[in-house]
Amino acid sequence: MYDTNFMTSTTTKFDFQKYAATRRALVEQTLTNYLATPTNAFEPGILWDAMRYSVLSGGKRLRALLALAAFEAASGIEVDTCENANQLGIQSKSFQLDKQLEPTLPLACAIEFVHAMSLIHDDLPCMDNDDFRRGKPTNHKVYGEAIALLAGDALLMHAVQILIDEAGKSQTNDRLLKVVAELSRAAGAPGMVGGQVIDISLTGNASTKDKQTAKAHLEAMHSRKTGALISFCSWAGAALAGADEKQLAAFRRFGEILGLAFQITDDLLDVTGDITTLGKTPGKDAKSNKLTFIGLIGIDESKQELARLEKAALDELQLTGISDHRLAALQAILQYSINRIS
Ligand code: GRG
């Protein structure tokens, strides 16, 4: 399930549905282009099939949207949707969207590759052992464990290659190096991999800690497993736009808070959602005795925590010093992350 239109705090006119639809279309097309099977002799086509299967299987594209929105906000691109532009008679504005976003589309796609890779590995029998993802059988259910593992590995390296080859066409080497280093940090031991290890060590231990210790563990796990990549999106989009250090710190913090809010919503959906809208099996957290916000503080307190995080994230956006109307897409992404139903 995709979008609802949100009234952001700065503008009641911003049409998130249209904003997201135009950017998603660009991202889908670019992802497809980047995943064409090379025409080398003996190219293992099954590997590319498996890579495409997971990347091009839907998904909200939240991380790509966030990177694009941060780039747009920090570089001062107007965030009018196509319809707004047409109404204003400024057709060229929407027409040029692909040109305007060209410097950051490779980043948005690289992030989706890393995200898809993490989902493939997360679903493997040695991890969460899931049968469904995005409403379809998981990668290993279709291609087998060996190909699924290798498709994930290939996607991770493809992300780095695309970032260097494609983003490198419009970015300085210094900026690009910093972005690649930060992506490695977000994906590796300090980020997603470390978070996954904490997750494994906490699974089955839901009731063995006092509440305060358990909450600290939970936040440490989520800030790495989910938050690190989400925070990278926000930071890196702004970095490619040339944001200054003070702005970058605020963009990073915005992403960290958004990541935590996104995860609390995920925990809520695992309790309140159903397989049709979620596209994956709900109720797995409780079944595997996983430590979650809902298990720890309950539904009502989790919702209060979400409201507190939303305000904190909006405050971080203000610290960027960027004018309000340019922040509308980021505000809408924050609200979408919290109010989504899948
Ligand atoms: C990145 C090197 C590297 C290894 C990965 C398996 C692993 C190590 C980490 C697990 C990361 C993980 C699966 C975190 C969960 C994040 C999460 C809540 C995913 C769901 O994201 P959505 O809802 O999914 O944005 P869609 O399908 O919409 O894209």
mmCIF file of C-alpha atoms and ligand atoms in Angstrom:
data_model
loop_
_atom_site.group_PDB
_atom_site.id
_atom_site.type_symbol
_atom_site.label_atom_id
_atom_site.label_comp_id
_atom_site.label_asym_id
_atom_site.label_seq_id
_atom_site.Cartn_x
_atom_site.Cartn_y
_atom_site.Cartn_z
ATOM 1 C CA MET A 1 0.000 0.000 0.000
ATOM 2 C CA TYR A 2 1.564 3.279 -0.957
ATOM 3 C CA ASP A 3 0.601 6.790 -0.150
ATOM 4 C CA THR A 4 -1.808 9.054 1.498
ATOM 5 C CA ASN A 5 -1.436 12.760 1.038
ATOM 6 C CA PHE A 6 -0.096 14.405 4.119
ATOM 7 C CA MET A 7 -0.626 17.921 5.293
ATOM 8 C CA THR A 8 2.892 18.873 6.197
ATOM 9 C CA SER A 9 3.452 21.474 8.872
ATOM 10 C CA THR A 10 4.745 23.977 6.331
ATOM 11 C CA THR A 11 2.367 23.623 3.433
ATOM 12 C CA THR A 12 -1.105 22.266 2.937
ATOM 13 C CA LYS A 13 -0.600 22.211 -0.842
ATOM 14 C CA PHE A 14 2.205 19.706 -1.090
ATOM 15 C CA ASP A 15 1.042 16.616 -2.966
ATOM 16 C CA PHE A 16 3.177 13.761 -1.701
ATOM 17 C CA GLN A 17 1.407 11.172 -3.831
ATOM 18 C CA LYS A 18 2.399 12.955 -7.025
ATOM 19 C CA TYR A 19 5.833 13.808 -5.707
ATOM 20 C CA ALA A 20 6.515 10.157 -4.855
ATOM 21 C CA ALA A 21 4.995 8.812 -8.088
ATOM 22 C CA THR A 22 7.262 10.905 -10.335
ATOM 23 C CA ARG A 23 10.404 10.028 -8.363
ATOM 24 C CA ARG A 24 9.513 6.336 -8.055
ATOM 25 C CA ALA A 25 9.023 6.114 -11.816
ATOM 26 C CA LEU A 26 12.501 7.542 -12.389
ATOM 27 C CA VAL A 27 14.031 5.233 -9.804
ATOM 28 C CA GLU A 28 12.328 2.123 -11.241
ATOM 29 C CA GLN A 29 13.516 2.955 -14.749
ATOM 30 C CA THR A 30 17.075 3.628 -13.615
ATOM 31 C CA LEU A 31 17.201 0.467 -11.481
ATOM 32 C CA THR A 32 16.026 -1.549 -14.495
ATOM 33 C CA ASN A 33 18.723 0.015 -16.688
ATOM 34 C CA TYR A 34 21.441 -0.718 -14.142
ATOM 35 C CA LEU A 35 20.365 -4.364 -13.852
ATOM 36 C CA ALA A 36 20.468 -5.341 -17.533
ATOM 37 C CA THR A 37 22.254 -8.658 -17.950
ATOM 38 C CA PRO A 38 25.696 -8.026 -19.491
ATOM 39 C CA THR A 39 26.095 -9.550 -22.924
ATOM 40 C CA ASN A 40 29.334 -11.407 -22.187
ATOM 41 C CA ALA A 41 29.736 -14.975 -23.344
ATOM 42 C CA PHE A 42 28.901 -17.428 -20.523
ATOM 43 C CA GLU A 43 27.363 -14.643 -18.399
ATOM 44 C CA PRO A 44 25.453 -16.426 -15.577
ATOM 45 C CA GLY A 45 21.991 -15.106 -16.443
ATOM 46 C CA ILE A 46 20.436 -16.726 -13.386
ATOM 47 C CA LEU A 47 22.452 -14.416 -11.145
ATOM 48 C CA TRP A 48 21.033 -11.314 -12.851
ATOM 49 C CA ASP A 49 17.551 -12.858 -12.815
ATOM 50 C CA ALA A 50 17.845 -13.317 -9.056
ATOM 51 C CA MET A 51 19.192 -9.766 -8.594
ATOM 52 C CA ARG A 52 16.329 -8.290 -10.645
ATOM 53 C CA TYR A 53 13.788 -10.517 -8.881
ATOM 54 C CA SER A 54 14.432 -8.878 -5.534
ATOM 55 C CA VAL A 55 15.228 -5.324 -6.595
ATOM 56 C CA LEU A 56 12.377 -4.932 -9.073
ATOM 57 C CA SER A 57 9.681 -6.557 -6.945
ATOM 58 C CA GLY A 58 7.977 -3.420 -5.695
ATOM 59 C CA GLY A 59 8.788 -1.996 -2.322
ATOM 60 C CA LYS A 60 8.007 1.487 -1.121
ATOM 61 C CA ARG A 61 11.351 2.945 -2.298
ATOM 62 C CA LEU A 62 11.389 4.935 0.911
ATOM 63 C CA ARG A 63 15.172 5.049 1.071
ATOM 64 C CA ALA A 64 15.532 6.207 -2.535
ATOM 65 C CA LEU A 65 12.847 8.867 -2.016
ATOM 66 C CA LEU A 66 14.601 10.072 1.105
ATOM 67 C CA ALA A 67 17.957 10.425 -0.658
ATOM 68 C CA LEU A 68 16.329 12.303 -3.544
ATOM 69 C CA ALA A 69 14.319 14.562 -1.219
ATOM 70 C CA ALA A 70 17.399 15.419 0.853
ATOM 71 C CA PHE A 71 19.276 16.230 -2.346
ATOM 72 C CA GLU A 72 16.416 18.394 -3.619
ATOM 73 C CA ALA A 73 16.053 20.238 -0.320
ATOM 74 C CA ALA A 74 19.760 20.905 0.064
ATOM 75 C CA SER A 75 20.340 21.912 -3.548
ATOM 76 C CA GLY A 76 17.316 24.205 -3.687
ATOM 77 C CA ILE A 77 15.445 22.363 -6.438
ATOM 78 C CA GLU A 78 11.748 23.291 -6.510
ATOM 79 C CA VAL A 79 9.698 20.336 -5.274
ATOM 80 C CA ASP A 80 6.619 21.081 -7.361
ATOM 81 C CA THR A 81 4.983 17.961 -8.704
ATOM 82 C CA CYS A 82 4.290 17.539 -12.417
ATOM 83 C CA GLU A 83 0.694 18.565 -11.978
ATOM 84 C CA ASN A 84 1.603 21.725 -10.086
ATOM 85 C CA ALA A 85 4.140 22.615 -12.718
ATOM 86 C CA ASN A 86 1.641 22.038 -15.519
ATOM 87 C CA GLN A 87 -1.002 24.108 -13.756
ATOM 88 C CA LEU A 88 1.495 26.909 -13.494
ATOM 89 C CA GLY A 89 2.314 26.509 -17.164
ATOM 90 C CA ILE A 90 5.901 25.590 -16.336
ATOM 91 C CA GLN A 91 5.989 22.267 -18.111
ATOM 92 C CA SER A 92 9.735 22.344 -18.443
ATOM 93 C CA LYS A 93 10.046 21.986 -14.667
ATOM 94 C CA SER A 94 8.570 18.480 -14.603
ATOM 95 C CA PHE A 95 10.066 17.649 -17.963
ATOM 96 C CA GLN A 96 13.523 18.326 -16.575
ATOM 97 C CA LEU A 97 13.082 16.319 -13.400
ATOM 98 C CA ASP A 98 15.329 13.522 -14.635
ATOM 99 C CA LYS A 99 18.035 16.062 -15.470
ATOM 100 C CA GLN A 100 17.678 17.769 -12.092
ATOM 101 C CA LEU A 101 17.954 14.486 -10.235
ATOM 102 C CA GLU A 102 20.668 13.010 -12.433
ATOM 103 C CA PRO A 103 23.474 13.671 -9.920
ATOM 104 C CA THR A 104 21.689 11.715 -7.208
ATOM 105 C CA LEU A 105 19.795 8.931 -9.048
ATOM 106 C CA PRO A 106 22.826 6.593 -8.943
ATOM 107 C CA LEU A 107 22.963 7.134 -5.181
ATOM 108 C CA ALA A 108 19.237 6.387 -4.800
ATOM 109 C CA CYS A 109 19.661 3.176 -6.840
ATOM 110 C CA ALA A 110 22.812 2.087 -5.014
ATOM 111 C CA ILE A 111 20.908 2.425 -1.750
ATOM 112 C CA GLU A 112 18.044 0.291 -3.091
ATOM 113 C CA PHE A 113 20.593 -2.363 -4.133
ATOM 114 C CA VAL A 114 22.034 -2.495 -0.614
ATOM 115 C CA HIS A 115 18.533 -2.563 0.875
ATOM 116 C CA ALA A 116 17.413 -5.412 -1.441
ATOM 117 C CA MET A 117 20.600 -7.298 -0.654
ATOM 118 C CA SER A 118 19.929 -7.012 3.077
ATOM 119 C CA LEU A 119 16.360 -8.293 2.609
ATOM 120 C CA ILE A 120 17.559 -11.322 0.626
ATOM 121 C CA HIS A 121 20.099 -12.250 3.307
ATOM 122 C CA ASP A 122 17.687 -11.452 6.150
ATOM 123 C CA ASP A 123 15.123 -13.878 4.695
ATOM 124 C CA LEU A 124 17.563 -16.811 4.383
ATOM 125 C CA PRO A 125 16.974 -19.927 6.511
ATOM 126 C CA CYS A 126 20.118 -19.155 8.526
ATOM 127 C CA MET A 127 18.628 -15.744 9.458
ATOM 128 C CA ASP A 128 14.872 -15.074 9.705
ATOM 129 C CA ASN A 129 13.855 -17.954 7.446
ATOM 130 C CA ASP A 130 11.018 -16.106 5.725
ATOM 131 C CA ASP A 131 8.930 -17.471 2.859
ATOM 132 C CA PHE A 132 7.397 -14.205 1.649
ATOM 133 C CA ARG A 133 8.691 -10.732 0.921
ATOM 134 C CA ARG A 134 6.803 -7.945 -0.841
ATOM 135 C CA GLY A 135 3.961 -10.396 -1.377
ATOM 136 C CA LYS A 136 6.122 -12.838 -3.352
ATOM 137 C CA PRO A 137 8.152 -15.932 -2.445
ATOM 138 C CA THR A 138 11.535 -14.929 -1.030
ATOM 139 C CA ASN A 139 14.595 -15.047 -3.255
ATOM 140 C CA HIS A 140 15.937 -18.348 -1.889
ATOM 141 C CA LYS A 141 12.505 -19.973 -2.317
ATOM 142 C CA VAL A 142 12.739 -19.221 -6.051
ATOM 143 C CA TYR A 143 16.466 -19.496 -6.804
ATOM 144 C CA GLY A 144 17.784 -21.646 -3.946
ATOM 145 C CA GLU A 145 20.010 -20.592 -1.068
ATOM 146 C CA ALA A 146 23.314 -20.500 -2.944
ATOM 147 C CA ILE A 147 22.087 -18.197 -5.722
ATOM 148 C CA ALA A 148 20.171 -16.006 -3.233
ATOM 149 C CA LEU A 149 23.303 -15.545 -1.140
ATOM 150 C CA LEU A 150 25.371 -14.728 -4.228
ATOM 151 C CA ALA A 151 22.708 -12.398 -5.672
ATOM 152 C CA GLY A 152 22.908 -10.458 -2.404
ATOM 153 C CA ASP A 153 26.709 -10.351 -2.577
ATOM 154 C CA ALA A 154 26.590 -9.189 -6.191
ATOM 155 C CA LEU A 155 24.046 -6.450 -5.388
ATOM 156 C CA LEU A 156 26.256 -5.100 -2.636
ATOM 157 C CA MET A 157 29.227 -4.746 -4.983
ATOM 158 C CA HIS A 158 26.996 -3.489 -7.803
ATOM 159 C CA ALA A 159 25.934 -0.669 -5.489
ATOM 160 C CA VAL A 160 29.519 0.433 -5.004
ATOM 161 C CA GLN A 161 30.310 0.109 -8.697
ATOM 162 C CA ILE A 162 27.272 2.143 -9.768
ATOM 163 C CA LEU A 163 28.025 4.794 -7.202
ATOM 164 C CA ILE A 164 31.597 5.216 -8.403
ATOM 165 C CA ASP A 165 30.961 4.849 -12.156
ATOM 166 C CA GLU A 166 27.687 6.773 -12.431
ATOM 167 C CA ALA A 167 27.674 9.290 -9.578
ATOM 168 C CA GLY A 168 31.339 9.833 -10.385
ATOM 169 C CA LYS A 169 30.292 11.495 -13.649
ATOM 170 C CA SER A 170 28.936 14.517 -11.776
ATOM 171 C CA GLN A 171 30.676 14.466 -8.391
ATOM 172 C CA THR A 172 34.191 15.296 -7.256
ATOM 173 C CA ASN A 173 36.351 12.364 -6.180
ATOM 174 C CA ASP A 174 36.607 13.733 -2.632
ATOM 175 C CA ARG A 175 32.846 13.888 -2.171
ATOM 176 C CA LEU A 176 32.357 10.498 -3.785
ATOM 177 C CA LEU A 177 34.997 8.854 -1.584
ATOM 178 C CA LYS A 178 33.298 10.192 1.524
ATOM 179 C CA VAL A 179 29.922 8.884 0.326
ATOM 180 C CA VAL A 180 31.347 5.410 -0.413
ATOM 181 C CA ALA A 181 33.058 5.339 2.997
ATOM 182 C CA GLU A 182 29.815 6.317 4.751
ATOM 183 C CA LEU A 183 27.826 3.714 2.808
ATOM 184 C CA SER A 184 30.360 1.052 3.841
ATOM 185 C CA ARG A 185 29.998 2.172 7.449
ATOM 186 C CA ALA A 186 26.179 2.095 7.250
ATOM 187 C CA ALA A 187 26.155 -1.401 5.704
ATOM 188 C CA GLY A 188 29.048 -3.001 7.578
ATOM 189 C CA ALA A 189 29.878 -3.955 11.165
ATOM 190 C CA PRO A 190 29.157 -0.464 12.579
ATOM 191 C CA GLY A 191 25.758 -0.505 10.831
ATOM 192 C CA MET A 192 23.484 -3.152 9.348
ATOM 193 C CA VAL A 193 25.679 -6.214 9.837
ATOM 194 C CA GLY A 194 26.380 -5.319 13.474
ATOM 195 C CA GLY A 195 22.681 -4.601 14.019
ATOM 196 C CA GLN A 196 21.746 -7.963 12.566
ATOM 197 C CA VAL A 197 24.174 -9.696 14.936
ATOM 198 C CA ILE A 198 22.654 -7.852 17.913
ATOM 199 C CA ASP A 199 19.223 -8.911 16.615
ATOM 200 C CA ILE A 200 20.262 -12.566 16.471
ATOM 201 C CA SER A 201 21.674 -12.404 19.991
ATOM 202 C CA LEU A 202 18.468 -10.783 21.315
ATOM 203 C CA THR A 203 16.057 -13.174 19.598
ATOM 204 C CA GLY A 204 14.571 -15.566 22.124
ATOM 205 C CA ASN A 205 15.720 -13.282 24.960
ATOM 206 C CA ALA A 206 12.737 -10.944 25.005
ATOM 207 C CA SER A 207 11.892 -11.371 28.659
ATOM 208 C CA THR A 208 15.317 -11.786 30.251
ATOM 209 C CA LYS A 209 16.249 -8.123 30.789
ATOM 210 C CA ASP A 210 14.884 -5.274 32.855
ATOM 211 C CA LYS A 211 12.840 -2.787 30.855
ATOM 212 C CA GLN A 212 15.424 -0.013 30.718
ATOM 213 C CA THR A 213 18.278 -2.309 29.628
ATOM 214 C CA ALA A 214 16.035 -3.994 27.092
ATOM 215 C CA LYS A 215 15.001 -0.619 25.587
ATOM 216 C CA ALA A 216 18.652 0.456 25.313
ATOM 217 C CA HIS A 217 19.502 -2.851 23.557
ATOM 218 C CA LEU A 218 16.543 -2.474 21.245
ATOM 219 C CA GLU A 219 17.457 1.078 20.239
ATOM 220 C CA ALA A 220 21.113 0.096 19.715
ATOM 221 C CA MET A 221 20.001 -2.765 17.471
ATOM 222 C CA HIS A 222 17.584 -0.667 15.417
ATOM 223 C CA SER A 223 19.896 2.311 15.054
ATOM 224 C CA ARG A 224 22.341 -0.028 13.315
ATOM 225 C CA LYS A 225 20.134 -2.565 11.566
ATOM 226 C CA THR A 226 17.577 -0.113 10.109
ATOM 227 C CA GLY A 227 18.638 3.383 11.158
ATOM 228 C CA ALA A 228 22.152 3.395 9.727
ATOM 229 C CA LEU A 229 21.034 3.026 6.088
ATOM 230 C CA ILE A 230 18.066 5.387 6.477
ATOM 231 C CA SER A 231 20.273 7.986 8.093
ATOM 232 C CA PHE A 232 22.843 7.489 5.327
ATOM 233 C CA CYS A 233 20.131 8.256 2.721
ATOM 234 C CA SER A 234 19.319 11.599 4.252
ATOM 235 C CA TRP A 235 22.963 12.524 4.863
ATOM 236 C CA ALA A 236 24.243 11.364 1.463
ATOM 237 C CA GLY A 237 21.498 13.090 -0.559
ATOM 238 C CA ALA A 238 22.410 16.351 1.155
ATOM 239 C CA ALA A 239 26.138 15.652 0.800
ATOM 240 C CA LEU A 240 25.830 15.225 -2.985
ATOM 241 C CA ALA A 241 24.036 18.579 -3.084
ATOM 242 C CA GLY A 242 26.972 20.252 -1.344
ATOM 243 C CA ALA A 243 25.356 20.897 2.057
ATOM 244 C CA ASP A 244 27.667 22.362 4.722
ATOM 245 C CA GLU A 245 28.807 20.482 7.848
ATOM 246 C CA LYS A 246 26.145 21.958 10.138
ATOM 247 C CA GLN A 247 23.389 21.038 7.682
ATOM 248 C CA LEU A 248 24.861 17.575 7.171
ATOM 249 C CA ALA A 249 24.809 16.902 10.917
ATOM 250 C CA ALA A 250 21.109 17.874 11.001
ATOM 251 C CA PHE A 251 20.303 15.725 7.949
ATOM 252 C CA ARG A 252 22.071 12.773 9.561
ATOM 253 C CA ARG A 253 20.214 13.224 12.843
ATOM 254 C CA PHE A 254 16.914 13.617 10.980
ATOM 255 C CA GLY A 255 17.581 10.261 9.291
ATOM 256 C CA GLU A 256 18.509 8.585 12.572
ATOM 257 C CA ILE A 257 15.264 9.679 14.213
ATOM 258 C CA LEU A 258 13.255 8.789 11.116
ATOM 259 C CA GLY A 259 14.898 5.345 11.128
ATOM 260 C CA LEU A 260 13.832 4.701 14.708
ATOM 261 C CA ALA A 261 10.293 5.930 14.022
ATOM 262 C CA PHE A 262 10.170 3.726 10.905
ATOM 263 C CA GLN A 263 11.173 0.712 12.999
ATOM 264 C CA ILE A 264 8.642 1.349 15.765
ATOM 265 C CA THR A 265 5.981 1.544 13.043
ATOM 266 C CA ASP A 266 7.318 -1.752 11.682
ATOM 267 C CA ASP A 267 6.904 -3.343 15.117
ATOM 268 C CA LEU A 268 3.366 -1.957 15.328
ATOM 269 C CA LEU A 269 2.505 -3.305 11.871
ATOM 270 C CA ASP A 270 3.761 -6.746 12.850
ATOM 271 C CA VAL A 271 1.018 -6.756 15.475
ATOM 272 C CA THR A 272 -1.742 -4.890 13.639
ATOM 273 C CA GLY A 273 -1.061 -5.688 9.944
ATOM 274 C CA ASP A 274 -2.124 -8.584 7.739
ATOM 275 C CA ILE A 275 -0.229 -10.569 5.114
ATOM 276 C CA THR A 276 -2.095 -9.006 2.167
ATOM 277 C CA THR A 277 -1.155 -5.413 2.938
ATOM 278 C CA LEU A 278 2.202 -6.198 4.564
ATOM 279 C CA GLY A 279 3.388 -8.578 1.846
ATOM 280 C CA LYS A 280 5.137 -10.637 4.524
ATOM 281 C CA THR A 281 4.063 -12.844 7.405
ATOM 282 C CA PRO A 282 2.847 -10.776 10.383
ATOM 283 C CA GLY A 283 3.133 -11.887 14.013
ATOM 284 C CA LYS A 284 6.604 -13.345 13.530
ATOM 285 C CA ASP A 285 8.172 -11.153 16.224
ATOM 286 C CA ALA A 286 6.039 -12.502 19.053
ATOM 287 C CA LYS A 287 6.305 -16.064 17.714
ATOM 288 C CA SER A 288 10.105 -15.997 17.828
ATOM 289 C CA ASN A 289 10.096 -14.195 21.202
ATOM 290 C CA LYS A 290 11.758 -11.160 19.623
ATOM 291 C CA LEU A 291 12.368 -8.052 21.635
ATOM 292 C CA THR A 292 10.130 -5.318 20.153
ATOM 293 C CA PHE A 293 8.831 -1.912 21.209
ATOM 294 C CA ILE A 294 5.316 -3.304 21.378
ATOM 295 C CA GLY A 295 6.359 -6.200 23.603
ATOM 296 C CA LEU A 296 8.337 -3.841 25.800
ATOM 297 C CA ILE A 297 6.217 -0.719 26.160
ATOM 298 C CA GLY A 298 2.889 -1.664 24.550
ATOM 299 C CA ILE A 299 0.928 -0.140 21.682
ATOM 300 C CA ASP A 300 -0.156 3.115 23.342
ATOM 301 C CA GLU A 301 3.274 4.040 24.659
ATOM 302 C CA SER A 302 4.808 3.128 21.277
ATOM 303 C CA LYS A 303 2.427 5.570 19.598
ATOM 304 C CA GLN A 304 3.392 8.272 22.094
ATOM 305 C CA GLU A 305 7.047 7.565 21.363
ATOM 306 C CA LEU A 306 6.297 7.977 17.644
ATOM 307 C CA ALA A 307 4.716 11.395 18.233
ATOM 308 C CA ARG A 308 7.776 12.462 20.255
ATOM 309 C CA LEU A 309 10.148 11.250 17.535
ATOM 310 C CA GLU A 310 8.153 13.017 14.827
ATOM 311 C CA LYS A 311 8.545 16.330 16.605
ATOM 312 C CA ALA A 312 12.259 15.728 17.235
ATOM 313 C CA ALA A 313 12.810 14.917 13.551
ATOM 314 C CA LEU A 314 10.971 18.049 12.419
ATOM 315 C CA ASP A 315 13.139 20.105 14.792
ATOM 316 C CA GLU A 316 16.261 18.660 13.155
ATOM 317 C CA LEU A 317 14.989 19.745 9.742
ATOM 318 C CA GLN A 318 14.608 23.288 11.012
ATOM 319 C CA LEU A 319 18.271 23.225 12.071
ATOM 320 C CA THR A 320 19.290 22.882 8.420
ATOM 321 C CA GLY A 321 18.242 26.508 7.970
ATOM 322 C CA ILE A 322 16.541 25.531 4.692
ATOM 323 C CA SER A 323 13.334 27.411 3.968
ATOM 324 C CA ASP A 324 10.152 25.629 4.968
ATOM 325 C CA HIS A 325 8.628 25.032 1.559
ATOM 326 C CA ARG A 326 11.777 23.221 0.423
ATOM 327 C CA LEU A 327 11.477 20.837 3.376
ATOM 328 C CA ALA A 328 7.927 19.734 2.501
ATOM 329 C CA ALA A 329 8.941 16.462 0.819
ATOM 330 C CA LEU A 330 11.132 15.439 3.766
ATOM 331 C CA GLN A 331 8.327 16.222 6.205
ATOM 332 C CA ALA A 332 5.920 14.171 4.109
ATOM 333 C CA ILE A 333 8.341 11.226 3.991
ATOM 334 C CA LEU A 334 8.608 11.369 7.784
ATOM 335 C CA GLN A 335 4.829 11.323 8.169
ATOM 336 C CA TYR A 336 4.452 8.592 5.565
ATOM 337 C CA SER A 337 6.994 6.445 7.444
ATOM 338 C CA ILE A 338 4.967 6.786 10.618
ATOM 339 C CA ASN A 339 1.448 6.468 9.149
ATOM 340 C CA ARG A 340 2.089 3.772 6.537
ATOM 341 C CA ILE A 341 0.127 0.516 6.592
ATOM 342 C CA SER A 342 2.732 -1.643 4.853
HETATM 343 C C1 GRG B 1 24.259 -4.815 4.248
HETATM 344 C C2 GRG B 1 26.463 -6.050 4.128
HETATM 345 C C3 GRG B 1 25.055 -6.034 4.549
HETATM 346 C C4 GRG B 1 24.549 -7.119 5.188
HETATM 347 C C5 GRG B 1 23.129 -7.228 5.630
HETATM 348 C C6 GRG B 1 20.875 -9.218 6.805
HETATM 349 C C7 GRG B 1 21.542 -7.982 7.267
HETATM 350 C C8 GRG B 1 22.994 -7.829 7.015
HETATM 351 C C9 GRG B 1 20.873 -6.989 7.873
HETATM 352 C C10 GRG B 1 19.419 -6.967 8.052
HETATM 353 C C11 GRG B 1 18.892 -5.617 7.692
HETATM 354 C C12 GRG B 1 17.407 -5.587 7.650
HETATM 355 C C13 GRG B 1 16.698 -6.591 6.818
HETATM 356 C C14 GRG B 1 16.747 -4.669 8.356
HETATM 357 C C15 GRG B 1 15.273 -4.538 8.360
HETATM 358 C C16 GRG B 1 14.936 -3.252 7.734
HETATM 359 C C17 GRG B 1 13.485 -3.173 7.363
HETATM 360 C C18 GRG B 1 12.527 -2.688 8.386
HETATM 361 C C19 GRG B 1 13.120 -3.557 6.133
HETATM 362 C C20 GRG B 1 11.810 -3.323 5.552
HETATM 363 O O1 GRG B 1 11.935 -2.106 4.833
HETATM 364 P P1 GRG B 1 10.771 -1.515 3.962
HETATM 365 O O2 GRG B 1 9.490 -1.621 4.714
HETATM 366 O O3 GRG B 1 10.735 -2.547 2.751
HETATM 367 O O4 GRG B 1 11.169 -0.177 3.508
HETATM 368 P P2 GRG B 1 10.265 -2.320 1.240
HETATM 369 O O5 GRG B 1 9.818 -3.682 0.798
HETATM 370 O O6 GRG B 1 9.142 -1.328 1.213
HETATM 371 O O7 GRG B 1 11.456 -1.841 0.490
#
